[in-house]
């Protein structure tokens, strides 16, 4: 099992594609507009593995996190 939590979505997708593992991605967004939201930088905040498919939840970096894309 590959752990992709806290990795950028780009890196997570690359790892899963190289391992030829199916996955789905759900992107979460805040209910209010926040000016610091960086749309081009997503990272994985949750993963579940069910029936041979990884189900990932990703969120946009908002400037406070130390995650680099």
Short mmCIF file of C-alpha atoms in Angstrom, two decimals:
data_model
loop_
_atom_site.label_atom_id
_atom_site.label_comp_id
_atom_site.label_asym_id
_atom_site.label_seq_id
_atom_site.Cartn_x
_atom_site.Cartn_y
_atom_site.Cartn_z
CA UNK A 1 0.00 0.00 0.00
CA UNK A 2 1.33 3.42 -0.97
CA UNK A 3 0.93 6.30 1.50
CA UNK A 4 0.34 9.59 -0.32
CA UNK A 5 -1.18 11.66 2.50
CA UNK A 6 0.46 15.10 2.85
CA UNK A 7 2.12 14.82 -0.56
CA UNK A 8 1.31 17.15 -3.41
CA UNK A 9 -1.44 15.83 -5.66
CA UNK A 10 0.99 15.90 -8.58
CA UNK A 11 3.46 13.62 -6.78
CA UNK A 12 0.68 11.32 -5.54
CA UNK A 13 -0.77 10.92 -9.03
CA UNK A 14 2.68 10.28 -10.46
CA UNK A 15 3.40 7.54 -7.89
CA UNK A 16 0.03 5.85 -8.43
CA UNK A 17 0.33 6.04 -12.23
CA UNK A 18 3.84 4.54 -12.15
CA UNK A 19 2.54 1.70 -9.96
CA UNK A 20 -0.44 1.31 -12.33
CA UNK A 21 -2.93 1.74 -9.49
CA UNK A 22 -6.41 3.13 -10.14
CA UNK A 23 -7.45 6.18 -8.16
CA UNK A 24 -10.13 8.84 -7.87
CA UNK A 25 -9.67 12.42 -6.68
CA UNK A 26 -12.14 14.66 -4.89
CA UNK A 27 -11.06 18.28 -4.45
CA UNK A 28 -12.39 20.19 -1.45
CA UNK A 29 -12.80 23.96 -1.39
CA UNK A 30 -13.65 26.39 1.41
CA UNK A 31 -17.24 27.64 1.54
CA UNK A 32 -16.04 31.25 1.64
CA UNK A 33 -13.66 32.93 -0.78
CA UNK A 34 -10.21 33.24 0.79
CA UNK A 35 -7.76 35.52 -0.98
CA UNK A 36 -4.71 33.36 -0.21
CA UNK A 37 -6.10 30.29 -1.97
CA UNK A 38 -3.62 28.88 -4.48
CA UNK A 39 -5.61 26.95 -7.07
CA UNK A 40 -2.59 25.44 -8.81
CA UNK A 41 -1.19 23.69 -5.73
CA UNK A 42 -3.17 20.79 -4.28
CA UNK A 43 -2.09 18.23 -1.72
CA UNK A 44 -3.63 15.01 -0.44
CA UNK A 45 -5.36 15.31 2.94
CA UNK A 46 -7.03 11.89 3.04
CA UNK A 47 -6.78 8.52 1.35
CA UNK A 48 -8.87 5.38 1.47
CA UNK A 49 -8.30 2.09 -0.31
CA UNK A 50 -11.40 0.18 -1.33
CA UNK A 51 -11.86 -2.57 -3.95
CA UNK A 52 -8.42 -2.00 -5.44
CA UNK A 53 -8.94 1.75 -5.96
CA UNK A 54 -7.38 4.61 -4.03
CA UNK A 55 -9.87 7.34 -3.16
CA UNK A 56 -8.02 10.59 -2.52
CA UNK A 57 -9.29 13.85 -1.06
CA UNK A 58 -7.20 16.88 -2.01
CA UNK A 59 -7.24 20.48 -0.80
CA UNK A 60 -5.65 23.62 -2.19
CA UNK A 61 -2.66 25.06 -0.41
CA UNK A 62 -3.76 28.22 1.34
CA UNK A 63 -0.40 29.73 2.24
CA UNK A 64 -0.09 28.55 5.85
CA UNK A 65 1.02 25.01 5.02
CA UNK A 66 4.64 24.07 4.48
CA UNK A 67 3.85 21.77 1.57
CA UNK A 68 5.75 22.49 -1.63
CA UNK A 69 4.31 21.55 -5.02
#
